[in-house]
PDB file of C-alpha atoms and ligand atoms in Angstrom:
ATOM      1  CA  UNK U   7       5.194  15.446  10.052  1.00  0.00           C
ATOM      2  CA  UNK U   8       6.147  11.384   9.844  1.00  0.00           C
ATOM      3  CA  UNK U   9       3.732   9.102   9.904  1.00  0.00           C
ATOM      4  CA  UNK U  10       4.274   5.934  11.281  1.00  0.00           C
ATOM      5  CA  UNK U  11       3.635   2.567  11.541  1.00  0.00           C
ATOM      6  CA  UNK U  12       0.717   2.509  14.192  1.00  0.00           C
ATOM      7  CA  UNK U  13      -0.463   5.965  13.921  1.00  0.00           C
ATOM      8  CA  UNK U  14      -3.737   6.703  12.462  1.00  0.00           C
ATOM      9  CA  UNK U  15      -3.996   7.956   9.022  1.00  0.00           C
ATOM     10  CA  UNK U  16      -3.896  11.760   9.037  1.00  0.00           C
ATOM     11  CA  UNK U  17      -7.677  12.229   7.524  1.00  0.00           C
ATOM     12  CA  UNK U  18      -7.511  14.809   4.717  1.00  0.00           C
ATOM     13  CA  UNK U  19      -9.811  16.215   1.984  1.00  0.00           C
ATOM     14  CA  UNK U  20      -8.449  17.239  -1.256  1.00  0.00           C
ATOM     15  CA  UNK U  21      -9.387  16.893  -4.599  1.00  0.00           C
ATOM     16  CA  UNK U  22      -8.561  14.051  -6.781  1.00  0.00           C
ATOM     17  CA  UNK U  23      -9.583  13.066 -10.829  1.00  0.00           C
ATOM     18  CA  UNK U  24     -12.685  11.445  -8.921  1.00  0.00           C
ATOM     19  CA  UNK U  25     -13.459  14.399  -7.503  1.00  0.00           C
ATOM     20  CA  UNK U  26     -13.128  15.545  -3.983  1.00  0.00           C
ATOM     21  CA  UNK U  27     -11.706  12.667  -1.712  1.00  0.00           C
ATOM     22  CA  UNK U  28     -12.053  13.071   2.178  1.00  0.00           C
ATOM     23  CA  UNK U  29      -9.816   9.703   3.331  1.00  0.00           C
ATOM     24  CA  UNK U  30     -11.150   8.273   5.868  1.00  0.00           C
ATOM     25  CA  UNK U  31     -14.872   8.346   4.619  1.00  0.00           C
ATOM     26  CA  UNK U  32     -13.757   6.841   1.019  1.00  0.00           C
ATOM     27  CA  UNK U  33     -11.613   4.029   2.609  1.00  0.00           C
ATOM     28  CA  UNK U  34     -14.745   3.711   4.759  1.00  0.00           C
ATOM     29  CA  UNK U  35     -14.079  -0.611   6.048  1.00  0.00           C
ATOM     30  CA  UNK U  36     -11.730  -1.102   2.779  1.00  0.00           C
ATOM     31  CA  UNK U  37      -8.376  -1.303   3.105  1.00  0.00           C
ATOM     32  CA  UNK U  38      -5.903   1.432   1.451  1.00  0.00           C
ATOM     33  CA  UNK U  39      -2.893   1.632  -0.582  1.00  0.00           C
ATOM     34  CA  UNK U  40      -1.876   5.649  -0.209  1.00  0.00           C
ATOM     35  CA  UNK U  41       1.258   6.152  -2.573  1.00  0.00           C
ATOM     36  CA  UNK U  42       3.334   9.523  -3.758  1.00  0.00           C
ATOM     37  CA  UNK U  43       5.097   9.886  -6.967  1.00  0.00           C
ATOM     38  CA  UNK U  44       7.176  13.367  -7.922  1.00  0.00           C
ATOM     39  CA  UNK U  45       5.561  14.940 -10.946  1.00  0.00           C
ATOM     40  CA  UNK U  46       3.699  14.100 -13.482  1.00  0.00           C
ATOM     41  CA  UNK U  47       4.290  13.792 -17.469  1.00  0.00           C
ATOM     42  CA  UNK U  48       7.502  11.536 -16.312  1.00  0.00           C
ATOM     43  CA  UNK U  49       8.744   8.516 -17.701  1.00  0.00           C
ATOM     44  CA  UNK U  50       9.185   6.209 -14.469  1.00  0.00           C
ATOM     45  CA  UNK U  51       5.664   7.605 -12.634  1.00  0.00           C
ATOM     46  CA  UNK U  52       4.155   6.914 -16.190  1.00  0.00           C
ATOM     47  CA  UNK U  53       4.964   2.960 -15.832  1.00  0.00           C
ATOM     48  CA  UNK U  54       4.119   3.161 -12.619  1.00  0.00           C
ATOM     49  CA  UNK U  55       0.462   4.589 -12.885  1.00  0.00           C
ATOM     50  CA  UNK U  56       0.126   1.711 -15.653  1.00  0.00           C
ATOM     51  CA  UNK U  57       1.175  -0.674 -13.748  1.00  0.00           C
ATOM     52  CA  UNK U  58      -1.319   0.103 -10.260  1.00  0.00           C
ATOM     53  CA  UNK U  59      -3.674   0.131 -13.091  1.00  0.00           C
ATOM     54  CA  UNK U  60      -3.352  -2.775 -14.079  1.00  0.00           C
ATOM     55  CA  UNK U  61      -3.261  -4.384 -10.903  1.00  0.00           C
ATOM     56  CA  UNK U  62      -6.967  -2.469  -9.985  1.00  0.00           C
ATOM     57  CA  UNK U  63      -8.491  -6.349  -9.842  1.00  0.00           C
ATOM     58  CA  UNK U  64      -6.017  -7.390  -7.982  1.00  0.00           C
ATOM     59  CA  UNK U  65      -6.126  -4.727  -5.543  1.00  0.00           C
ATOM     60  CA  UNK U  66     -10.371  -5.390  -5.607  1.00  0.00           C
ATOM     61  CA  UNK U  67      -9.910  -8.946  -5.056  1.00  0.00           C
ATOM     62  CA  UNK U  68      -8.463  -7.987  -1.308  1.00  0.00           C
ATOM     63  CA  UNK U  69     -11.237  -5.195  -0.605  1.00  0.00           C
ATOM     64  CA  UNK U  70      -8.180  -2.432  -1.062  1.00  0.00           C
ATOM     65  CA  UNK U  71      -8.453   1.052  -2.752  1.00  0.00           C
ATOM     66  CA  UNK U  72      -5.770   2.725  -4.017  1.00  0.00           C
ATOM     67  CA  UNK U  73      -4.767   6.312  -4.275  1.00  0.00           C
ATOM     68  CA  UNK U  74      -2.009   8.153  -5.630  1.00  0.00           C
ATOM     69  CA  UNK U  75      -0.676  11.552  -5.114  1.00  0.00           C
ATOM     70  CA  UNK U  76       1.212  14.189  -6.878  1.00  0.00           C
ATOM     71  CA  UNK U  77       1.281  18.115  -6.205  1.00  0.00           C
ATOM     72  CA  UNK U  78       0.523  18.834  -9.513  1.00  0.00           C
ATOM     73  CA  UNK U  79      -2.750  20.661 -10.006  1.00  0.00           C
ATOM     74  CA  UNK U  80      -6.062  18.659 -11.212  1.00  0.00           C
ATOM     75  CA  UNK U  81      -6.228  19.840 -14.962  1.00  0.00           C
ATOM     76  CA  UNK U  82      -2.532  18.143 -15.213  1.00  0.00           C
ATOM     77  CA  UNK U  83      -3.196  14.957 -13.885  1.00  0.00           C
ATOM     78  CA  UNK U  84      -6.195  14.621 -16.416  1.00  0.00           C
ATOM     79  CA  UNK U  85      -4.000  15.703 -19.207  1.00  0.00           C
ATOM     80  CA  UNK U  86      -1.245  12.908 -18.035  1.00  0.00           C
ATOM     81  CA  UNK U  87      -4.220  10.197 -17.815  1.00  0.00           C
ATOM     82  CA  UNK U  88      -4.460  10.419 -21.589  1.00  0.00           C
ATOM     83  CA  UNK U  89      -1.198  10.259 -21.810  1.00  0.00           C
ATOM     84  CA  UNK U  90      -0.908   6.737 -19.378  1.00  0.00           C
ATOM     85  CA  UNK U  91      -3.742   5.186 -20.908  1.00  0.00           C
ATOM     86  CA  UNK U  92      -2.126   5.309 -24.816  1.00  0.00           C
ATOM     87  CA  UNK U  93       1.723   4.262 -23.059  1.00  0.00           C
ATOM     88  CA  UNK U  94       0.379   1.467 -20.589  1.00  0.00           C
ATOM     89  CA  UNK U  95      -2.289  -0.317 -22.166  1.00  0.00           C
ATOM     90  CA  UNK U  96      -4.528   0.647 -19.204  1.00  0.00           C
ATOM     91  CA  UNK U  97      -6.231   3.780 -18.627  1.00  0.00           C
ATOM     92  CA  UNK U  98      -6.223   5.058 -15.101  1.00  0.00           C
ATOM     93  CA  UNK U  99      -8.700   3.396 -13.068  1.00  0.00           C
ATOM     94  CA  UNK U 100      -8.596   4.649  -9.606  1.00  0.00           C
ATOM     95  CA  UNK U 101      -8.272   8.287  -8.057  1.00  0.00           C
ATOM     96  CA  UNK U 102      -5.167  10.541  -8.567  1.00  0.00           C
ATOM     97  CA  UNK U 103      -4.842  12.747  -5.594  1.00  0.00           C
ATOM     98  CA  UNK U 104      -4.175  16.993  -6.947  1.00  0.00           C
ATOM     99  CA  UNK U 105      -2.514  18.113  -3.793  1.00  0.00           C
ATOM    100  CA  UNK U 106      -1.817  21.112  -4.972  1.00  0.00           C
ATOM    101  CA  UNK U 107      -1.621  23.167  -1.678  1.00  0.00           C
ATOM    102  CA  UNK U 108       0.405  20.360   0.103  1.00  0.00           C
ATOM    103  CA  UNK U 109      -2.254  19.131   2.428  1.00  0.00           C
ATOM    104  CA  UNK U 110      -1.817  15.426   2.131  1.00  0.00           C
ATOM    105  CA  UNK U 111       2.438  15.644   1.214  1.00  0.00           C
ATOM    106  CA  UNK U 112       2.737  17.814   4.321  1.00  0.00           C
ATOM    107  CA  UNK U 113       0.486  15.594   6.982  1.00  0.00           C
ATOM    108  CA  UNK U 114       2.568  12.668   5.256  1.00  0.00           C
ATOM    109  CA  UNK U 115       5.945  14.083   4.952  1.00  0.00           C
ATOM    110  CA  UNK U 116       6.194  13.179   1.448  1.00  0.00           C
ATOM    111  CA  UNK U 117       8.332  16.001   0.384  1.00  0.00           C
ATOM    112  CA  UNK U 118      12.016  14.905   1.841  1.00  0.00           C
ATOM    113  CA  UNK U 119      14.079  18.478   1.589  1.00  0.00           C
ATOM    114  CA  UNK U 120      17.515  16.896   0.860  1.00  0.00           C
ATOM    115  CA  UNK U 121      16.648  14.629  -1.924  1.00  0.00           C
ATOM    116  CA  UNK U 122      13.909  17.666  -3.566  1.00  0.00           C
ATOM    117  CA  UNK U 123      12.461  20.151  -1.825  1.00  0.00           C
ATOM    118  CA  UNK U 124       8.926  21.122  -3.884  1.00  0.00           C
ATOM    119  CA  UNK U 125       8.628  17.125  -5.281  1.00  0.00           C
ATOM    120  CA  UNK U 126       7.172  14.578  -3.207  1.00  0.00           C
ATOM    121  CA  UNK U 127       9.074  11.015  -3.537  1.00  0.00           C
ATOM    122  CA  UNK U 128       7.721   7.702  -3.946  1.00  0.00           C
ATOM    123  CA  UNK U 129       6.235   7.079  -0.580  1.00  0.00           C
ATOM    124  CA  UNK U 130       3.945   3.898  -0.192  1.00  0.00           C
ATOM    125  CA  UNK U 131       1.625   3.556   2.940  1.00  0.00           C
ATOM    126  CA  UNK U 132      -0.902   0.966   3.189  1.00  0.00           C
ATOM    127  CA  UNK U 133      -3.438   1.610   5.841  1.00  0.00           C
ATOM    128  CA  UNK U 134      -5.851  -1.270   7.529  1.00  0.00           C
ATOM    129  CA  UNK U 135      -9.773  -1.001   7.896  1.00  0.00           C
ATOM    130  CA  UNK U 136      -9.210   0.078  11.759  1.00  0.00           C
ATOM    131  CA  UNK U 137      -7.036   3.713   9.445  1.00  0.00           C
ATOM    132  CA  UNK U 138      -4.174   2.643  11.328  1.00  0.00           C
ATOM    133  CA  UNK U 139      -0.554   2.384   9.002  1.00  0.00           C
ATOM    134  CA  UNK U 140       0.441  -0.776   8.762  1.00  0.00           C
ATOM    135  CA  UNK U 141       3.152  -0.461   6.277  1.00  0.00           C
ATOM    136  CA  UNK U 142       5.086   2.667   4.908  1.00  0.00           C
ATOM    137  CA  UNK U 143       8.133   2.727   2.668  1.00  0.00           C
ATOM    138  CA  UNK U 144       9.983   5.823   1.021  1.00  0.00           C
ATOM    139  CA  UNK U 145      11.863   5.153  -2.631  1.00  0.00           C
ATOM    140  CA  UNK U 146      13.823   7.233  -4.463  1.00  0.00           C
ATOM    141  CA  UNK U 147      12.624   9.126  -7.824  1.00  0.00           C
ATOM    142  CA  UNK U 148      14.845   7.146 -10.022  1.00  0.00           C
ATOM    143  CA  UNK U 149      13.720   3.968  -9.390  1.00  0.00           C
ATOM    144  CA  UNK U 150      10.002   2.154 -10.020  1.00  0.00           C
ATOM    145  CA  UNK U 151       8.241   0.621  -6.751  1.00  0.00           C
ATOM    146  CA  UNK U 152       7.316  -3.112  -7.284  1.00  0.00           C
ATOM    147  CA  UNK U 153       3.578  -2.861  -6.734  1.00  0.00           C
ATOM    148  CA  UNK U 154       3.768  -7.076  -6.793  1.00  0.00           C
ATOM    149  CA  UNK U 155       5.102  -6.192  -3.704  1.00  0.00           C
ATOM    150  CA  UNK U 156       2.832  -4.315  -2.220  1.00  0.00           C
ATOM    151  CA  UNK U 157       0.368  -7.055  -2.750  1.00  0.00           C
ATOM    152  CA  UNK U 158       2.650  -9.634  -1.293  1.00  0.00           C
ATOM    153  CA  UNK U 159       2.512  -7.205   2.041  1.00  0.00           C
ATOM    154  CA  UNK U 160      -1.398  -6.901   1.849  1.00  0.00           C
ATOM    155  CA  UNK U 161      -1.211 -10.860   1.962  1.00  0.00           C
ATOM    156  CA  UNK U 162       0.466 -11.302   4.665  1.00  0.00           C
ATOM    157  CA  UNK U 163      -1.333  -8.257   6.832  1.00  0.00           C
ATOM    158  CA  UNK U 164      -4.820 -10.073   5.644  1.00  0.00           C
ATOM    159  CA  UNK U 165      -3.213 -13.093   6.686  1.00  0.00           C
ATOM    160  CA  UNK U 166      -2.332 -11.773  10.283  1.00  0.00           C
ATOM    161  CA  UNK U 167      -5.585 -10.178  10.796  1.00  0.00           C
ATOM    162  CA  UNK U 168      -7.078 -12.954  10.178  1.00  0.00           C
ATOM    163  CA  UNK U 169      -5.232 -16.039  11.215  1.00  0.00           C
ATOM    164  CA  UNK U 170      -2.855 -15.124  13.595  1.00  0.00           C
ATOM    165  CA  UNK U 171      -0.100 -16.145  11.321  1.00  0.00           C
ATOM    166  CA  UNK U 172       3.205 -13.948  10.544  1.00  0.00           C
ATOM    167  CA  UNK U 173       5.122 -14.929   6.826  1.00  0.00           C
ATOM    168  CA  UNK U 174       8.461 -15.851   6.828  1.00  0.00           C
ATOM    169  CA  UNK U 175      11.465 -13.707   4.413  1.00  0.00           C
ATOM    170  CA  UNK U 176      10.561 -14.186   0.451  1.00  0.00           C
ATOM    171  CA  UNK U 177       6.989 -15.950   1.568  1.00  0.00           C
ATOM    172  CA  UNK U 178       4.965 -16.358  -1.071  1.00  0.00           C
ATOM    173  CA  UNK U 179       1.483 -17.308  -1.519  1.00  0.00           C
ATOM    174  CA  UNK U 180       1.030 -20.834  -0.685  1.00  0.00           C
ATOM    175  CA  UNK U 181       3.648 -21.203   1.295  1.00  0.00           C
ATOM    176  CA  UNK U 182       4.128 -21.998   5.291  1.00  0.00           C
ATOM    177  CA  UNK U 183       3.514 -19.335   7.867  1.00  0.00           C
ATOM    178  CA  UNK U 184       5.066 -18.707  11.210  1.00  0.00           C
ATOM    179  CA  UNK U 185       2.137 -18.623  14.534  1.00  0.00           C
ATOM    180  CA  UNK U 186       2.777 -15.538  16.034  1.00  0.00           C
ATOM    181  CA  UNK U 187       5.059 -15.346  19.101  1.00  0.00           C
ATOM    182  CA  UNK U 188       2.020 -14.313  21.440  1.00  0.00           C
ATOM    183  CA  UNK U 189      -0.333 -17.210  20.286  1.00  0.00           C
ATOM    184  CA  UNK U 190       1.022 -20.460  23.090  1.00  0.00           C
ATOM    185  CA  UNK U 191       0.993 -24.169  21.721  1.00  0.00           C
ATOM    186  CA  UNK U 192      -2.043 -24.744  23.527  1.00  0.00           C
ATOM    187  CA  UNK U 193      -4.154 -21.848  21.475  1.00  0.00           C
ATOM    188  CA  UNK U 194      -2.445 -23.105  18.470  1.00  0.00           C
ATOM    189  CA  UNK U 195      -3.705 -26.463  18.830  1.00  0.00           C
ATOM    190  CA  UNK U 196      -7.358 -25.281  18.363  1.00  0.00           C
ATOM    191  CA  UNK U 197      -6.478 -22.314  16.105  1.00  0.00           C
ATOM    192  CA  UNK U 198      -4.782 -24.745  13.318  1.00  0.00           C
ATOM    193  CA  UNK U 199      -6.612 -28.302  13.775  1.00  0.00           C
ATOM    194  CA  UNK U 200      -4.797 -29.456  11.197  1.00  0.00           C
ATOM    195  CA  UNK U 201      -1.746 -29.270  13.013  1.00  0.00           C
ATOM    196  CA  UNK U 202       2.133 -27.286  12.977  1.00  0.00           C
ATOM    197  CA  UNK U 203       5.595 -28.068  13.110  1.00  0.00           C
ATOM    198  CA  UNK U 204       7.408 -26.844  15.919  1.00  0.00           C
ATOM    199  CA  UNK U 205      10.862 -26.099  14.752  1.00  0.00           C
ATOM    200  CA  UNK U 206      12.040 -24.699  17.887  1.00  0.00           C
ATOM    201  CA  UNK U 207       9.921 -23.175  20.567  1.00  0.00           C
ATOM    202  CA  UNK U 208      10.279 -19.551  19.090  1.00  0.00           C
ATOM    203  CA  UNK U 209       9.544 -20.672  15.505  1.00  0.00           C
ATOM    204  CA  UNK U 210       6.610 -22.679  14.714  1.00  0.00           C
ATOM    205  CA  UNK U 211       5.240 -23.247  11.245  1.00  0.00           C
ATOM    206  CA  UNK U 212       1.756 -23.877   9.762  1.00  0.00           C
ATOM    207  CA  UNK U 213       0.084 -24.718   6.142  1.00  0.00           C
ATOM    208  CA  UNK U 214      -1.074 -21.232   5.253  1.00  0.00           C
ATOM    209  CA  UNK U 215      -4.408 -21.088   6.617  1.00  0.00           C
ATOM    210  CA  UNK U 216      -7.498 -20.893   4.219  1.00  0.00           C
ATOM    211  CA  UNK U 217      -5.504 -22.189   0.888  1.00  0.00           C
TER     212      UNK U 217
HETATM  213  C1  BEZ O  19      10.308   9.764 -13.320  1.00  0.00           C
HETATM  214  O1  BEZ O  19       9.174   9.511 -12.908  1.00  0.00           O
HETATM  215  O2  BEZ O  19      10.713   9.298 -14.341  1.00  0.00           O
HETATM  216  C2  BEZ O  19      11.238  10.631 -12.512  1.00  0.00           C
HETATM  217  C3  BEZ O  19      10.726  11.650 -11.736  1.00  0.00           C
HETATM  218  C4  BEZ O  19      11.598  12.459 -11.016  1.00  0.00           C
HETATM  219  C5  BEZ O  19      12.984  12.219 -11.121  1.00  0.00           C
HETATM  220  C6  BEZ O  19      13.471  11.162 -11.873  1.00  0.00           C
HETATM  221  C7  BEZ O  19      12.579  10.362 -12.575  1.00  0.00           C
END
């Protein structure tokens, strides 16, 4: 199956290191970051968990909980956790999904046949409050996802939902926005009383709202 962008979340239950997860109910009005790595007890999905870790008040500070997801069975992943809390100076802090069986990898088409066809790669999908995917991204097994990233995406989504404001490319926090194309001059007026620069008519900038 492919999920995307749009689509509700398939819901699942499956277990986890938390114990049983069922998605939709956990996420419950939080938003979630849903990410894949191949196996574990390997060396780049070892920084990786570490550095999501890490990250787990940063990821709090925007009301989003994170999951991640190997097929490797339960007693493994609590083996590995030992294992990423003496490499990364943070012990795991949020659930690891066991799927085992396939559930989640198969209603997320995680496992990609041509690159490995019983490991599922580094797939990222963030999902809003309303379950629907807002972001999804697929990376190969040889190289680390930038989870500063991810965060820079949850910006700007938060940032849409709640302003009405798109980010421009390398945006930043702090930075200008871009009004959204369907929001007219005269809306905009009362949406950002503090005023925006009309570059041309298609691309109109504002202080980022709320900083
Ligand atoms: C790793 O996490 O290090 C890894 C996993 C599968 C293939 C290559 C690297």
């Amino acid at each position: 199956m492919t999920v995307q962008l749009g689509d509700t979340a398939p819901d699942f239950t499956q277990d986890s290191t938390e114990g049983p997860i069922s998605l939709h109910a956990y996420l419950g009005d939080s938003w979630g970051v849903l990410f894949s790595h191949p196996a574990d007890f390997t060396p780049v999905c070892t920084t990786e968990l570490g550095a999501v870790a890490r990250l787990k008040g940063e990821f709090d500070k925007r009301n989003v909980k994170v999951l991640g997801l190997s097929v490797d069975p339960l007693e493994s992943h609590n083996v590995w956790a030992a294992d990423i809390k003496e490499t990364q100076g943070c012990a795991l802090n949020f659930p690891l999904i066991a799927d085992k069986d396939r559930t989640v990898s198969d209603l997320y088409g995680m496992i990609h046949p041509n690159a490995n066809d019983t490991l599922t790669v580094r797939s990222v999908f963030i999902i809003g409050p309303d379950k629907k995917v807002k972001l999804t991204l697929t990376y190969p097994a040889s190289t680390g996802r930038n989870f500063q990233e991810i965060l820079r995406v949850i910006d700007s989504l938060q940032l849409t939902a709640k302003h009405k404001v798109a980010t421009p490319a390398d945006w930043q926090q702090g930075d200008d926005c871009i009004i959204v194309p369907a929001v007219t001059n005269e809306q905009a007026k009362t949406l950002f009383p503090g005023g925006f620069t009309e570059v041309k008519p298609y691309l109109r900038t504002v202080k980022q709202p709320g900083s």
